[in-house]
Tab-separated table of C-alpha atoms in Angstrom:
chain	number	residue	atom	x	y	z
A	1	MET	CA	18.286	12.988	-14.617
A	2	SER	CA	15.922	12.657	-11.622
A	3	ALA	CA	16.674	10.855	-8.382
A	4	MET	CA	13.956	8.336	-9.271
A	5	THR	CA	15.573	7.339	-12.561
A	6	THR	CA	19.062	6.944	-11.059
A	7	ARG	CA	18.072	4.667	-8.175
A	8	ARG	CA	19.228	1.078	-8.335
A	9	TYR	CA	17.398	-0.506	-5.414
A	10	PHE	CA	14.443	1.648	-4.359
A	11	GLY	CA	11.204	1.209	-6.268
A	12	THR	CA	7.847	2.888	-5.729
A	13	ASP	CA	7.461	1.226	-2.322
A	14	GLY	CA	10.922	0.706	-0.892
A	15	ILE	CA	13.206	-2.180	-1.782
A	16	ARG	CA	11.694	-5.591	-2.546
A	17	GLY	CA	12.806	-9.005	-3.697
A	18	VAL	CA	12.864	-12.698	-2.862
A	19	ALA	CA	14.068	-13.159	0.718
A	20	GLY	CA	17.473	-14.817	0.691
A	21	GLU	CA	18.338	-13.480	-2.764
A	22	HIS	CA	20.045	-10.161	-3.407
A	23	PRO	CA	19.041	-7.571	-2.344
A	24	MET	CA	16.834	-9.200	0.299
A	25	THR	CA	19.702	-10.833	2.179
A	26	ALA	CA	20.913	-10.317	5.732
A	27	THR	CA	24.209	-8.996	4.342
A	28	PHE	CA	22.470	-6.368	2.237
A	29	ALA	CA	20.075	-5.444	5.076
A	30	TYR	CA	23.106	-4.805	7.274
A	31	ARG	CA	24.674	-2.594	4.605
A	32	LEU	CA	21.349	-0.799	4.165
A	33	GLY	CA	21.225	-0.087	7.894
A	34	VAL	CA	24.734	1.359	7.754
A	35	ALA	CA	23.804	3.471	4.711
A	36	ALA	CA	20.566	4.754	6.273
A	37	ALA	CA	22.316	5.786	9.489
A	38	GLU	CA	25.183	7.405	7.592
A	39	THR	CA	22.776	9.311	5.330
A	40	LEU	CA	20.913	10.718	8.334
A	41	LYS	CA	24.189	11.731	9.974
A	42	ARG	CA	25.357	13.471	6.810
A	43	ALA	CA	22.012	15.289	6.767
A	44	GLY	CA	22.832	16.743	10.190
A	45	VAL	CA	21.281	14.241	12.620
A	46	ALA	CA	24.081	13.694	15.132
A	47	LYS	CA	22.617	10.589	16.798
A	48	PRO	CA	19.835	9.142	14.596
A	49	ARG	CA	16.982	7.278	16.279
A	50	LEU	CA	14.796	4.957	14.221
A	51	THR	CA	11.723	2.825	14.861
A	52	ILE	CA	11.729	-0.674	13.310
A	53	GLY	CA	8.691	-2.875	12.663
A	54	MET	CA	7.834	-5.859	10.488
A	55	ASP	CA	4.980	-8.029	9.288
A	56	THR	CA	4.593	-11.737	10.002
A	57	ARG	CA	6.561	-13.374	7.188
A	58	ARG	CA	9.243	-15.905	8.070
A	59	SER	CA	12.175	-13.856	6.783
A	60	GLY	CA	11.186	-10.763	8.777
A	61	PRO	CA	13.382	-11.317	11.855
A	62	MET	CA	16.410	-12.204	9.723
A	63	LEU	CA	16.214	-8.950	7.768
A	64	ALA	CA	15.016	-6.732	10.608
A	65	HIS	CA	17.787	-7.755	13.007
A	66	ALA	CA	20.410	-7.382	10.274
A	67	LEU	CA	19.049	-3.908	9.541
A	68	VAL	CA	19.236	-3.011	13.231
A	69	ALA	CA	22.812	-4.321	13.370
A	70	GLY	CA	23.777	-2.020	10.527
A	71	LEU	CA	22.041	0.968	12.083
A	72	THR	CA	23.644	0.522	15.489
A	73	ALA	CA	27.048	-0.249	13.956
A	74	ARG	CA	26.925	3.189	12.368
A	75	GLY	CA	25.897	4.930	15.588
A	76	ALA	CA	22.100	5.049	15.284
A	77	ASP	CA	19.691	3.945	18.026
A	78	ALA	CA	16.944	1.498	17.057
A	79	LEU	CA	13.567	1.173	18.775
A	80	TRP	CA	12.224	-2.313	18.044
A	81	LEU	CA	8.428	-2.404	17.583
A	82	GLY	CA	8.130	-6.074	16.608
A	83	VAL	CA	5.166	-7.139	14.469
A	84	MET	CA	3.360	-3.924	13.640
A	85	PRO	CA	1.189	-2.713	10.743
A	86	THR	CA	3.130	-0.439	8.424
A	87	PRO	CA	0.900	2.549	9.297
A	88	GLY	CA	1.537	1.814	12.975
A	89	VAL	CA	5.260	2.252	12.376
A	90	SER	CA	4.524	5.486	10.529
A	91	HIS	CA	2.386	6.763	13.400
A	92	LEU	CA	4.851	5.830	16.124
A	93	THR	CA	7.815	7.279	14.221
A	94	HIS	CA	6.153	10.684	14.420
A	95	ALA	CA	4.526	10.236	17.829
A	96	LEU	CA	7.793	9.168	19.478
A	97	ALA	CA	9.800	11.925	17.753
A	98	ALA	CA	12.117	9.439	16.018
A	99	ASP	CA	14.268	10.676	13.153
A	100	ALA	CA	13.056	7.956	10.791
A	101	GLY	CA	11.259	4.621	10.737
A	102	ALA	CA	11.735	1.376	8.845
A	103	VAL	CA	9.376	-1.475	8.001
A	104	VAL	CA	10.407	-4.962	6.901
A	105	SER	CA	7.480	-6.075	4.769
A	106	ALA	CA	6.475	-6.964	1.229
A	107	SER	CA	2.874	-5.883	1.823
A	108	HIS	CA	0.541	-7.997	-0.370
A	109	ASN	CA	3.319	-10.085	-1.978
A	110	PRO	CA	3.794	-13.828	-1.265
A	111	TYR	CA	5.642	-14.831	1.902
A	112	ARG	CA	8.826	-15.718	-0.003
A	113	ASP	CA	9.221	-12.033	-0.875
A	114	ASN	CA	10.184	-9.335	1.550
A	115	GLY	CA	11.032	-5.665	1.465
A	116	ILE	CA	12.368	-2.724	3.440
A	117	LYS	CA	10.947	0.784	3.313
A	118	PHE	CA	11.603	3.893	5.328
A	119	PHE	CA	9.594	6.782	6.756
A	120	ASN	CA	10.819	10.259	7.609
A	121	ARG	CA	10.294	11.869	11.027
A	122	ASP	CA	6.753	12.918	10.031
A	123	GLY	CA	5.775	9.340	9.214
A	124	GLU	CA	5.825	10.021	5.470
A	125	LYS	CA	7.652	7.890	2.928
A	126	LEU	CA	11.166	9.101	2.235
A	127	SER	CA	11.662	11.573	-0.582
A	128	ASP	CA	13.353	10.433	-3.781
A	129	GLU	CA	16.337	12.562	-2.810
A	130	LEU	CA	16.862	10.815	0.550
A	131	GLU	CA	16.477	7.391	-1.027
A	132	ALA	CA	19.045	8.417	-3.636
A	133	GLY	CA	21.312	9.532	-0.776
A	134	ILE	CA	21.076	6.084	0.816
A	135	GLU	CA	21.881	4.484	-2.533
A	136	ALA	CA	24.916	6.736	-2.883
A	137	VAL	CA	26.288	5.461	0.435
A	138	LEU	CA	25.515	1.877	-0.589
A	139	ALA	CA	27.771	2.427	-3.592
A	140	GLU	CA	30.666	3.429	-1.341
A	141	ASP	CA	33.093	1.116	0.435
A	142	ILE	CA	31.421	1.105	3.861
A	143	ASP	CA	34.452	-0.580	5.410
A	144	ALA	CA	36.382	2.589	4.570
A	145	LEU	CA	34.069	4.808	6.629
A	146	VAL	CA	35.516	6.272	9.819
A	147	PRO	CA	34.952	3.551	12.462
A	148	VAL	CA	32.224	3.983	15.099
A	149	THR	CA	33.439	2.655	18.447
A	150	GLY	CA	32.836	2.799	22.185
A	151	GLU	CA	29.964	4.945	23.373
A	152	GLU	CA	29.292	6.083	19.798
A	153	ILE	CA	27.906	2.636	18.895
A	154	GLY	CA	24.124	2.754	18.802
A	155	ARG	CA	21.697	1.009	21.131
A	156	SER	CA	18.773	-1.256	20.382
A	157	SER	CA	15.771	-1.229	22.720
A	158	ARG	CA	12.249	-2.612	22.655
A	159	TYR	CA	9.120	-0.491	22.656
A	160	ARG	CA	7.459	-1.278	25.975
A	161	ARG	CA	3.946	0.000	25.380
A	162	ASP	CA	3.196	-2.549	22.673
A	163	ASP	CA	0.853	-0.900	20.193
A	164	GLY	CA	-1.082	1.122	22.782
A	165	ASP	CA	-0.416	4.539	21.272
A	166	TYR	CA	-1.304	3.354	17.772
A	167	GLY	CA	-4.408	1.630	19.102
A	168	ARG	CA	-5.524	4.820	20.840
A	169	PHE	CA	-4.964	6.752	17.632
A	170	LEU	CA	-7.247	4.368	15.728
A	171	LEU	CA	-9.907	4.509	18.424
A	172	SER	CA	-9.872	8.297	18.300
A	173	HIS	CA	-11.091	8.123	14.680
A	174	ALA	CA	-13.533	5.231	15.082
A	175	PRO	CA	-17.348	5.205	15.120
A	176	TYR	CA	-19.208	3.165	17.714
A	177	LEU	CA	-20.597	0.132	15.887
A	178	ASP	CA	-23.252	-0.821	18.463
A	179	GLY	CA	-23.310	-4.570	17.884
A	180	MET	CA	-22.718	-4.514	14.126
A	181	LYS	CA	-21.720	-7.970	12.865
A	182	VAL	CA	-18.304	-7.485	11.280
A	183	GLY	CA	-16.153	-10.052	9.515
A	184	LEU	CA	-12.411	-9.448	9.570
A	185	ASP	CA	-9.896	-11.152	7.288
A	186	CYS	CA	-6.472	-10.313	8.727
A	187	ALA	CA	-4.523	-12.014	5.904
A	188	ASN	CA	-2.410	-13.793	8.556
A	189	GLY	CA	-0.446	-10.574	8.586
A	190	ALA	CA	0.394	-7.604	10.760
A	191	ALA	CA	-3.245	-6.783	11.581
A	192	TYR	CA	-3.915	-10.189	13.152
A	193	ASP	CA	-3.874	-8.902	16.741
A	194	ILE	CA	-4.618	-5.185	16.733
A	195	ALA	CA	-7.521	-5.135	14.252
A	196	PRO	CA	-9.757	-7.531	16.240
A	197	ARG	CA	-8.968	-5.666	19.465
A	198	VAL	CA	-9.846	-2.267	17.985
A	199	PHE	CA	-13.101	-3.489	16.441
A	200	THR	CA	-14.080	-5.221	19.684
A	201	GLN	CA	-13.501	-2.004	21.619
A	202	ILE	CA	-15.889	-0.063	19.361
A	203	GLY	CA	-18.749	-2.484	19.871
A	204	ALA	CA	-18.503	-4.831	16.905
A	205	ARG	CA	-19.595	-8.464	17.076
A	206	LEU	CA	-16.705	-10.122	15.311
A	207	ASP	CA	-16.176	-13.071	13.022
A	208	VAL	CA	-12.399	-13.209	12.457
A	209	ILE	CA	-10.606	-15.355	9.896
A	210	ASN	CA	-6.951	-15.681	8.868
A	211	ALA	CA	-5.536	-14.339	12.125
A	212	ALA	CA	-3.098	-17.164	12.910
A	213	PRO	CA	0.178	-16.300	11.161
A	214	ASP	CA	2.809	-19.025	10.905
A	215	GLY	CA	5.371	-17.130	8.838
A	216	GLN	CA	4.315	-18.727	5.570
A	217	ASN	CA	0.539	-18.215	5.318
A	218	ILE	CA	0.570	-14.423	4.960
A	219	ASN	CA	-1.606	-13.388	1.973
A	220	VAL	CA	-2.192	-17.040	1.000
A	221	GLY	CA	-5.724	-17.341	-0.384
A	222	CYS	CA	-6.886	-14.538	1.860
A	223	GLY	CA	-6.799	-10.842	2.588
A	224	SER	CA	-7.489	-7.879	0.339
A	225	THR	CA	-5.923	-9.514	-2.732
A	226	GLU	CA	-8.037	-12.692	-2.442
A	227	PRO	CA	-11.232	-11.687	-0.621
A	228	GLY	CA	-13.403	-14.522	-1.937
A	229	ALA	CA	-13.482	-16.424	1.362
A	230	LEU	CA	-14.562	-13.312	3.251
A	231	GLN	CA	-17.264	-12.543	0.691
A	232	GLU	CA	-18.693	-16.043	1.098
A	233	ARG	CA	-18.479	-15.807	4.881
A	234	VAL	CA	-20.348	-12.497	4.952
A	235	ARG	CA	-23.145	-14.045	2.901
A	236	SER	CA	-23.306	-17.406	4.685
A	237	HIS	CA	-23.025	-16.004	8.237
A	238	GLY	CA	-25.371	-13.074	7.721
A	239	LEU	CA	-22.740	-10.470	8.593
A	240	ASP	CA	-23.365	-6.752	8.160
A	241	VAL	CA	-19.985	-5.969	6.622
A	242	GLY	CA	-16.599	-7.538	5.985
A	243	VAL	CA	-13.127	-6.001	6.034
A	244	ALA	CA	-10.069	-7.607	4.416
A	245	PHE	CA	-6.550	-6.314	5.061
A	246	ASP	CA	-3.325	-7.065	3.236
A	247	GLY	CA	-0.162	-8.431	4.835
A	248	ASP	CA	1.086	-5.188	6.347
A	249	ALA	CA	-2.388	-3.671	6.862
A	250	ASP	CA	-1.809	-0.490	4.897
A	251	ARG	CA	-4.850	-1.163	2.726
A	252	ALA	CA	-8.321	-2.609	3.103
A	253	MET	CA	-11.161	-3.902	0.957
A	254	LEU	CA	-14.704	-4.025	2.317
A	255	VAL	CA	-17.562	-6.412	1.573
A	256	ASP	CA	-21.203	-5.342	1.775
A	257	LYS	CA	-24.027	-7.425	3.259
A	258	ARG	CA	-24.755	-8.996	-0.118
A	259	GLY	CA	-21.162	-10.164	-0.469
A	260	ARG	CA	-20.167	-7.540	-3.028
A	261	LEU	CA	-16.599	-6.271	-2.980
A	262	VAL	CA	-16.258	-2.597	-2.070
A	263	THR	CA	-13.047	-1.459	-3.737
A	264	GLY	CA	-10.967	1.598	-3.010
A	265	ASP	CA	-12.790	3.387	-5.846
A	266	GLN	CA	-16.110	3.074	-4.049
A	267	VAL	CA	-14.572	3.915	-0.670
A	268	LEU	CA	-13.145	7.069	-2.256
A	269	ALA	CA	-16.509	8.018	-3.763
A	270	ILE	CA	-18.526	7.457	-0.585
A	271	CYS	CA	-16.075	9.221	1.721
A	272	ALA	CA	-15.672	12.142	-0.696
A	273	VAL	CA	-19.426	12.723	-0.944
A	274	VAL	CA	-20.115	12.380	2.793
A	275	ARG	CA	-17.140	14.552	3.749
A	276	GLY	CA	-18.148	17.232	1.257
A	277	GLU	CA	-14.858	17.150	-0.640
A	278	LYS	CA	-14.591	19.260	-3.810
A	279	GLU	CA	-11.507	17.531	-5.227
A	280	VAL	CA	-9.900	14.135	-4.686
A	281	VAL	CA	-6.841	12.355	-6.071
A	282	ALA	CA	-6.895	8.872	-7.583
A	283	THR	CA	-4.825	6.965	-10.142
A	284	THR	CA	-4.912	5.912	-13.767
A	285	MET	CA	-6.572	2.680	-12.602
A	286	THR	CA	-9.575	4.346	-10.967
A	287	ASN	CA	-12.818	3.293	-12.631
A	288	LEU	CA	-14.303	5.671	-15.182
A	289	GLY	CA	-17.783	5.095	-13.763
A	290	VAL	CA	-16.649	6.376	-10.379
A	291	GLU	CA	-15.063	9.438	-11.984
A	292	ARG	CA	-18.321	10.269	-13.771
A	293	TYR	CA	-20.306	9.669	-10.570
A	294	LEU	CA	-18.144	12.186	-8.725
A	295	GLU	CA	-18.346	14.670	-11.600
A	296	GLY	CA	-22.125	14.525	-11.339
A	297	ARG	CA	-21.824	15.662	-7.731
A	298	GLY	CA	-19.419	18.488	-8.419
A	299	ILE	CA	-16.307	16.631	-7.274
A	300	VAL	CA	-13.185	16.785	-9.440
A	301	LEU	CA	-11.103	13.618	-9.638
A	302	HIS	CA	-7.406	14.121	-10.414
A	303	ARG	CA	-5.455	11.119	-11.731
A	304	GLU	CA	-1.841	10.288	-10.877
A	305	GLN	CA	0.467	7.355	-11.606
A	306	VAL	CA	-0.294	4.101	-9.804
A	307	GLY	CA	1.314	4.012	-6.379
A	308	ASP	CA	0.331	5.605	-3.094
A	309	ARG	CA	3.457	7.810	-3.140
A	310	TYR	CA	2.103	9.484	-6.287
A	311	VAL	CA	-1.356	9.902	-4.770
A	312	PHE	CA	0.333	11.438	-1.719
A	313	GLU	CA	2.354	13.814	-3.883
A	314	GLY	CA	-0.762	14.778	-5.847
A	315	LEU	CA	-2.644	15.561	-2.651
A	316	LYS	CA	0.196	17.624	-1.202
A	317	ARG	CA	0.706	19.517	-4.452
A	318	ARG	CA	-2.959	20.528	-4.532
A	319	SER	CA	-3.384	20.975	-0.751
A	320	LEU	CA	-6.050	18.240	-0.654
A	321	THR	CA	-6.684	15.555	1.953
A	322	VAL	CA	-8.520	12.568	0.430
A	323	GLY	CA	-7.243	10.210	-2.229
A	324	GLY	CA	-6.699	6.567	-2.928
A	325	GLU	CA	-6.216	3.580	-5.156
A	326	GLN	CA	-8.581	0.930	-6.440
A	327	SER	CA	-6.577	-1.612	-4.411
A	328	GLY	CA	-7.930	-0.153	-1.161
A	329	HIS	CA	-4.834	1.897	-0.363
A	330	MET	CA	-6.475	5.126	0.855
A	331	LEU	CA	-5.065	8.376	2.164
A	332	PHE	CA	-6.797	10.676	4.639
A	333	LEU	CA	-4.079	13.255	5.159
A	334	ASP	CA	-6.094	15.105	7.791
A	335	LYS	CA	-5.812	11.921	9.876
A	336	ALA	CA	-2.530	10.181	8.928
A	337	PRO	CA	0.422	10.692	6.568
A	338	THR	CA	0.279	7.240	5.006
A	339	GLY	CA	-2.197	4.577	3.931
A	340	ASP	CA	-3.788	2.674	6.831
A	341	GLY	CA	-6.136	-0.252	6.257
A	342	ILE	CA	-7.707	-0.208	9.716
A	343	LEU	CA	-8.182	3.568	9.585
A	344	THR	CA	-9.675	3.247	6.085
A	345	ALA	CA	-12.271	0.750	7.313
A	346	LEU	CA	-13.122	2.932	10.314
A	347	GLN	CA	-13.450	6.089	8.193
A	348	MET	CA	-15.618	4.253	5.696
A	349	LEU	CA	-17.958	2.849	8.338
A	350	ALA	CA	-18.143	6.284	9.981
A	351	ALA	CA	-19.078	7.863	6.639
A	352	VAL	CA	-21.809	5.297	5.989
A	353	ARG	CA	-23.240	5.845	9.475
A	354	LYS	CA	-23.136	9.605	9.069
A	355	SER	CA	-24.996	9.340	5.751
A	356	ARG	CA	-27.869	7.438	7.441
A	357	ARG	CA	-27.866	5.118	4.448
A	358	SER	CA	-26.856	1.499	4.087
A	359	LEU	CA	-23.616	0.520	2.401
A	360	GLU	CA	-25.732	-1.535	-0.003
A	361	SER	CA	-27.655	1.536	-1.190
A	362	TRP	CA	-24.399	3.354	-1.875
A	363	MET	CA	-23.122	0.378	-3.842
A	364	ASP	CA	-26.322	0.286	-5.909
A	365	GLU	CA	-25.892	3.980	-6.758
A	366	ILE	CA	-22.225	4.112	-7.806
A	367	PRO	CA	-21.731	2.938	-11.405
A	368	VAL	CA	-18.751	0.732	-12.183
A	369	PHE	CA	-17.643	0.154	-15.759
A	370	PRO	CA	-16.478	-3.374	-16.609
A	371	GLN	CA	-12.726	-3.508	-16.111
A	372	THR	CA	-10.136	-6.192	-16.697
A	373	ILE	CA	-6.476	-6.348	-15.760
A	374	ARG	CA	-4.099	-8.592	-17.686
A	375	ASN	CA	-0.641	-9.172	-16.186
A	376	VAL	CA	2.156	-10.064	-18.601
A	377	PRO	CA	5.349	-11.506	-17.025
A	378	VAL	CA	8.432	-9.716	-18.356
A	379	PRO	CA	12.172	-9.797	-17.631
A	380	VAL	CA	13.104	-7.112	-15.118
A	381	ALA	CA	15.474	-5.487	-17.623
A	382	GLN	CA	12.610	-4.937	-20.092
A	383	LYS	CA	9.835	-4.071	-17.646
A	384	ASN	CA	10.101	-0.307	-18.115
A	385	THR	CA	10.703	-0.288	-21.879
A	386	VAL	CA	8.583	-2.945	-23.569
A	387	GLY	CA	5.374	-0.922	-23.182
A	388	THR	CA	6.873	1.932	-25.200
A	389	SER	CA	7.780	-0.172	-28.232
A	390	PRO	CA	6.133	1.053	-31.492
A	391	SER	CA	4.060	-2.106	-31.977
A	392	VAL	CA	2.654	-1.953	-28.443
A	393	GLN	CA	1.937	1.770	-28.720
A	394	ARG	CA	0.156	1.156	-32.037
A	395	ALA	CA	-1.984	-1.573	-30.447
A	396	VAL	CA	-2.894	0.811	-27.602
A	397	ARG	CA	-3.924	3.553	-30.076
A	398	ASP	CA	-6.052	1.074	-32.026
A	399	ALA	CA	-7.718	-0.057	-28.784
A	400	GLU	CA	-8.487	3.517	-27.753
A	401	ALA	CA	-10.050	4.169	-31.150
A	402	LYS	CA	-12.177	1.044	-30.785
A	403	LEU	CA	-13.422	2.144	-27.330
A	404	ALA	CA	-14.344	5.534	-28.841
A	405	GLY	CA	-14.553	7.527	-25.630
A	406	ASN	CA	-16.573	4.887	-23.775
A	407	GLY	CA	-13.601	3.288	-22.068
A	408	ARG	CA	-9.914	3.547	-21.231
A	409	ILE	CA	-6.736	1.540	-21.610
A	410	ASN	CA	-3.638	1.847	-19.451
A	411	VAL	CA	-0.383	-0.073	-19.890
A	412	ARG	CA	2.212	0.262	-17.143
A	413	PRO	CA	5.065	-1.641	-15.501
A	414	SER	CA	4.325	-2.961	-12.015
A	415	GLY	CA	6.155	-1.063	-9.315
A	416	THR	CA	6.715	-4.189	-7.210
A	417	GLU	CA	6.774	-7.249	-9.509
A	418	PRO	CA	8.324	-8.265	-12.879
A	419	LEU	CA	5.069	-7.638	-14.740
A	420	VAL	CA	3.490	-5.253	-17.207
A	421	ARG	CA	-0.121	-4.585	-16.259
A	422	ILE	CA	-2.760	-3.932	-18.917
A	423	MET	CA	-5.961	-2.325	-17.660
A	424	VAL	CA	-8.929	-1.956	-19.997
A	425	GLU	CA	-12.350	-0.454	-19.233
A	426	GLY	CA	-15.256	-0.425	-21.625
A	427	PRO	CA	-18.912	-1.132	-22.306
A	428	THR	CA	-18.798	-4.947	-22.131
A	429	VAL	CA	-16.639	-7.643	-20.567
A	430	GLU	CA	-16.250	-9.346	-23.939
A	431	GLU	CA	-14.953	-6.214	-25.661
A	432	ILE	CA	-12.421	-5.270	-22.989
A	433	SER	CA	-11.169	-8.850	-22.655
A	434	ALA	CA	-10.524	-9.006	-26.395
A	435	VAL	CA	-8.668	-5.677	-26.310
A	436	ALA	CA	-6.527	-6.791	-23.346
A	437	GLU	CA	-5.567	-10.020	-25.142
A	438	ILE	CA	-4.532	-8.151	-28.293
A	439	VAL	CA	-2.290	-5.756	-26.354
A	440	ALA	CA	-0.870	-8.597	-24.252
A	441	GLY	CA	-0.015	-10.447	-27.467
A	442	GLU	CA	1.828	-7.384	-28.787
A	443	ILE	CA	3.843	-7.125	-25.553
A	444	GLU	CA	4.793	-10.814	-25.684
A	445	ALA	CA	5.770	-10.425	-29.339
A	446	ALA	CA	7.853	-7.342	-28.554
A	447	LEU	CA	9.728	-9.326	-25.890
A	448	THR	CA	10.762	-11.973	-28.409
A	449	GLY	CA	11.257	-9.605	-31.308
A	450	GLN	CA	8.739	-11.586	-33.360
A	451	PRO	CA	5.684	-9.977	-35.017
A	452	SER	CA	2.365	-10.987	-33.434
């Protein structure tokens, strides 16, 4: 049995839940800190040193400080970064030669949720094996561990250079925008301060929205998951481009001058062509039209499971550098070891400038098949099994036969929420919507044990 299948708490992107409910409680965060420090020590790190950052949600300080308490109680030193984009924590973990990093964030989820995820010393997400090691310690009686006392107790200190090093890293990969009118939607999240400063430094004329976090407005009607307000603003204010981040700024969606949404699929296609890539890695959700567009230009698209960790593993396995998800979570492994929304926007704008073409002309050229996603709420205990029931599998086979090679259907459990996601692509919106409803009905029937 793999480490992934035996884990109780870690999902595809760390540990998540409703803040204040198990496991997102201060008590659990403390235990997690103890377990993380103990796991590093058992792996041979005598005095672990970790960076700690968070996004802007209200429960962040509660969980982050409890995590730090657990780390220091078990003899690890903690370097407090404060509010910092997730990729900033990844970058600084490696740049400051820390042994690991931790981020308190639930990314694009509502403010009531929160999460904790870790990076290794290279700024990469922890391996399944290390996460399983942390879970093994969590299952122990931590009060029975040999006490840490006196000078062995860890220290907590604050990073004094703010985000200067991370900001310089971003600027080193940024084009000069020479007065380009750029709209930024910071999702009232971790990008609210650094993104406007970086774009100002590279010559953009900015129109910034949703950059006033209050602990509860993160991702609310804004950001990469709800970019409608930015699309309207780009159109109404005559902006050249818009960029929308999510709560922890590890992904970005762009908006072209006409107000059209530029998804991660199109970012992947444009960057791959301009960079001269021969192979890229995407996911089962990547649009079939984009795959065929790349094929026509001699670029092979490899598909992996949904989740940036799987895209990362696919890239590493094939010794490739560029990959991404439709959600705007992109990886440029020749630049950074994890997804970075600000870096994604900068790389995209640099590619468009290098091509000497407008973003609008690229958007006109890249075909996108109609696609719909239907989310079916499911009990957590059935999330990973209901999609494999015979009736659901039969409905999926029937749908594939109906699409007859001119579309795709993908049914998968969400990695972060109690949902089963149904994605259907095909020739028309009407056809794919009907297929999605039929499969959703079979899933709901399978949950109740009643025939649909």
